[in-house]
Tab-separated table of C-alpha atoms in Angstrom:
chain	number	residue	atom	x	y	z
A	283	MET	CA	256.507	98.029	196.868
A	284	GLU	CA	254.395	97.666	193.787
A	285	PRO	CA	253.357	100.558	191.554
A	286	ASN	CA	249.623	101.334	191.545
A	287	LEU	CA	249.318	102.534	187.959
A	288	VAL	CA	246.394	104.396	186.449
A	289	GLN	CA	246.155	105.849	182.962
A	290	THR	CA	245.675	109.605	183.084
A	291	ASP	CA	246.814	112.816	181.437
A	292	ALA	CA	250.156	113.340	183.154
A	293	ILE	CA	250.713	116.944	182.014
A	294	PRO	CA	247.936	118.733	183.968
A	295	PHE	CA	248.618	116.401	186.894
A	296	VAL	CA	252.314	117.323	187.114
A	297	LYS	CA	251.530	121.007	186.437
A	298	TYR	CA	248.998	121.032	189.277
A	299	LEU	CA	251.479	119.394	191.676
A	300	SER	CA	254.223	121.825	190.677
A	301	GLU	CA	252.050	124.919	190.883
A	302	SER	CA	250.964	123.936	194.394
A	303	PHE	CA	254.493	125.018	195.441
A	304	HIS	CA	254.034	128.623	194.253
A	305	SER	CA	253.158	130.025	197.678
A	306	LEU	CA	256.133	128.292	199.307
A	307	ALA	CA	258.422	129.691	196.599
A	308	GLU	CA	256.890	133.173	196.871
A	309	ALA	CA	257.412	133.163	200.631
A	310	LYS	CA	261.130	132.820	199.886
A	311	LYS	CA	260.951	135.363	197.019
A	312	ILE	CA	261.734	132.627	194.478
A	313	ASN	CA	260.273	132.745	190.980
A	314	LEU	CA	258.750	129.324	190.182
A	315	THR	CA	257.823	128.780	186.527
A	316	VAL	CA	256.063	125.677	185.229
A	317	TYR	CA	255.779	125.107	181.506
A	318	SER	CA	255.150	122.263	179.139
A	319	GLU	CA	256.010	121.866	175.483
A	320	ILE	CA	253.020	119.538	175.115
A	321	ASP	CA	249.409	120.060	176.184
A	322	ALA	CA	248.512	116.463	177.007
A	323	LEU	CA	250.102	113.042	177.456
A	324	GLU	CA	247.936	110.048	178.345
A	325	MET	CA	250.115	107.547	180.159
A	326	ASP	CA	250.322	105.133	183.078
A	327	ILE	CA	251.548	106.677	186.340
A	328	ASP	CA	251.346	105.924	190.027
A	329	VAL	CA	249.799	109.201	191.199
A	330	ASN	CA	250.999	108.930	194.811
A	331	LYS	CA	254.555	108.080	193.851
A	332	MET	CA	254.551	110.813	191.186
A	333	ALA	CA	253.348	113.289	193.823
A	334	SER	CA	256.209	112.217	196.129
A	335	ILE	CA	258.781	112.595	193.349
A	336	ILE	CA	257.625	116.089	192.318
A	337	SER	CA	257.204	117.207	195.945
A	338	ASN	CA	260.691	116.081	196.873
A	339	LEU	CA	262.377	117.697	193.878
A	340	LEU	CA	260.548	121.007	194.352
A	341	SER	CA	260.988	121.060	198.142
A	342	ASN	CA	264.728	120.590	197.689
A	343	ALA	CA	264.914	123.189	194.919
A	344	ILE	CA	263.145	125.738	197.119
A	345	LYS	CA	265.202	124.798	200.180
A	346	PHE	CA	268.530	125.226	198.380
A	347	THR	CA	267.701	128.294	196.269
A	348	ASN	CA	268.407	131.722	197.732
A	349	PRO	CA	265.838	134.543	197.787
A	350	ASN	CA	265.349	136.165	194.353
A	351	GLY	CA	266.385	132.893	192.725
A	352	LYS	CA	264.419	130.960	190.155
A	353	ILE	CA	263.144	127.447	189.613
A	354	ILE	CA	261.838	126.097	186.317
A	355	VAL	CA	259.778	122.926	185.914
A	356	HIS	CA	259.893	121.843	182.270
A	357	LEU	CA	257.719	119.059	180.822
A	358	ASN	CA	258.162	117.442	177.422
A	359	LYS	CA	257.739	114.178	175.543
A	360	ILE	CA	260.948	112.771	174.129
A	361	ASN	CA	261.725	109.845	171.851
A	362	SER	CA	264.719	107.643	172.530
A	363	LYS	CA	265.551	104.427	170.686
A	364	GLY	CA	261.976	104.154	169.404
A	365	ASP	CA	260.347	104.588	172.830
A	366	GLU	CA	258.472	107.618	174.170
A	367	PHE	CA	259.214	109.166	177.566
A	368	LEU	CA	257.765	111.924	179.708
A	369	ALA	CA	260.695	114.156	180.635
A	370	ILE	CA	260.344	116.259	183.785
A	371	LYS	CA	263.164	118.706	184.513
A	372	VAL	CA	263.415	120.716	187.719
A	373	LYS	CA	266.091	123.367	187.301
A	374	ASP	CA	267.186	125.895	189.914
A	375	ASN	CA	269.909	128.513	190.209
A	376	GLY	CA	270.501	127.656	193.858
A	377	LEU	CA	273.503	126.461	195.818
A	378	GLY	CA	274.389	123.602	193.474
A	379	LEU	CA	276.405	120.545	194.377
A	380	ALA	CA	280.064	119.658	194.408
A	381	GLU	CA	281.123	116.733	192.196
A	382	ASP	CA	281.782	114.420	195.186
A	383	ASN	CA	278.237	115.017	196.502
A	384	ILE	CA	276.590	114.156	193.182
A	385	VAL	CA	277.982	110.602	193.267
A	386	ASN	CA	276.211	109.796	196.560
A	387	LEU	CA	273.154	112.017	196.205
A	388	PHE	CA	270.599	109.236	195.653
A	389	ASN	CA	272.014	106.977	198.390
A	390	ARG	CA	269.863	106.275	201.420
A	391	PHE	CA	270.489	108.631	204.371
A	392	TYR	CA	273.085	110.639	202.440
A	393	GLN	CA	273.029	114.350	203.259
A	394	VAL	CA	275.056	117.085	201.671
A	395	ASP	CA	277.134	119.081	204.141
A	396	ASN	CA	275.628	122.559	203.895
A	397	THR	CA	277.852	124.400	206.334
A	398	ALA	CA	278.690	126.850	203.557
A	399	ALA	CA	275.010	127.644	203.113
A	400	SER	CA	273.703	130.812	204.673
A	401	GLN	CA	271.421	128.769	206.901
A	402	LYS	CA	271.619	125.170	207.996
A	403	GLN	CA	269.145	122.971	206.118
A	404	GLU	CA	267.888	119.929	207.971
A	405	GLY	CA	266.713	116.717	206.375
A	406	THR	CA	266.693	112.967	206.787
A	407	GLY	CA	268.676	112.099	203.678
A	408	ILE	CA	265.908	109.806	202.486
A	409	GLY	CA	263.936	112.062	200.097
A	410	LEU	CA	266.040	111.690	196.948
A	411	TYR	CA	266.599	108.011	197.700
A	412	LEU	CA	262.816	107.478	197.784
A	413	ALA	CA	262.323	109.630	194.681
A	414	LYS	CA	264.821	107.407	192.849
A	415	GLU	CA	263.116	104.230	194.111
A	416	PHE	CA	259.687	105.511	192.985
A	417	VAL	CA	261.013	106.562	189.561
A	418	GLU	CA	262.599	103.135	189.105
A	419	LEU	CA	259.361	101.409	190.181
A	420	MET	CA	257.722	103.121	187.192
A	421	ASN	CA	260.650	101.885	185.014
A	422	GLY	CA	262.081	105.387	184.695
A	423	THR	CA	265.378	107.105	185.369
A	424	ILE	CA	266.426	110.112	187.446
A	425	SER	CA	269.657	112.048	187.042
A	426	VAL	CA	271.216	115.310	188.169
A	427	GLU	CA	273.538	117.874	186.641
A	428	SER	CA	274.915	120.441	189.024
A	429	ALA	CA	277.688	122.939	189.594
A	430	LEU	CA	278.567	124.362	192.984
A	431	GLY	CA	277.199	127.882	193.279
A	432	LYS	CA	275.339	127.683	189.972
A	433	GLY	CA	272.380	125.406	190.670
A	434	SER	CA	271.091	121.971	189.807
A	435	THR	CA	268.921	120.297	187.175
A	436	PHE	CA	267.138	117.084	188.097
A	437	THR	CA	265.756	115.113	185.147
A	438	VAL	CA	263.148	112.382	185.489
A	439	GLN	CA	262.285	110.265	182.463
A	440	LEU	CA	259.283	107.944	182.633
A	441	PRO	CA	258.331	105.577	179.805
A	442	VAL	CA	254.964	106.260	178.190
A	443	THR	CA	252.780	103.155	178.464
A	444	ASN	CA	249.016	102.816	178.176
A	445	ASN	CA	248.179	99.537	179.876
A	446	ALA	CA	246.494	100.610	183.124
A	447	VAL	CA	242.844	101.395	183.775
A	448	LYS	CA	241.900	104.846	182.474
A	449	THR	CA	240.925	107.495	185.015
A	450	VAL	CA	239.796	111.076	184.548
A	451	ASP	CA	240.446	112.325	188.073
A	452	ALA	CA	243.759	111.133	189.442
A	453	ILE	CA	243.410	111.313	193.224
A	454	ILE	CA	246.367	111.617	195.566
A	455	THR	CA	245.932	109.756	198.830
A	456	VAL	CA	247.710	111.282	201.772
A	457	GLU	CA	248.601	108.779	204.435
A	458	GLN	CA	248.217	109.901	208.015
A	459	PRO	CA	251.571	110.550	209.699
A	460	ILE	CA	252.495	108.385	212.631
A	461	LYS	CA	251.406	110.155	215.780
A	462	LYS	CA	254.134	110.945	218.258
A	463	MET	CA	253.637	109.189	221.540
A	464	GLN	CA	254.021	111.216	224.667
A	465	ILE	CA	256.346	109.672	227.159
A	466	SER	CA	255.571	110.464	230.739
A	467	GLN	CA	258.467	110.824	233.085
A	468	ASN	CA	257.886	109.610	236.615
């Protein structure tokens, strides 16, 4: 996979993606707050991969946060060793993770055993693996801090570069899902 980078203002883009999860959060009586410490940040991003990253992190946060819980999406620009990064934090006060689950969390097909959860959560175990792959394709990092029963904070850091073609309207392309074939039984 190659990143398809465009130069755009990442802040309204990430805010828009995050806020699109409000109705899903409200349906579960979860308070979703999105805020940014900066108003704008022109940088190179792959809009489809960024959409996948944000969607995965927020879907998981909503899935593993109990009703009346809260999720915060925090955006900021940070400087580290002379380089600038967009920092995206998704913090929830949900179920949290045990230490032994954190080690394997970004591994392909790894799923946390949620038998202690009030309801069984199904998944493929590929979402966080893909999120990590997409973040790394954009030369970034993803990490998690979590405590069982207290929630999780996922932090994505993407380097700020301005080498790609500038675009005003970053468009997300949604690929058509593979249609299920009906198997006739004779």
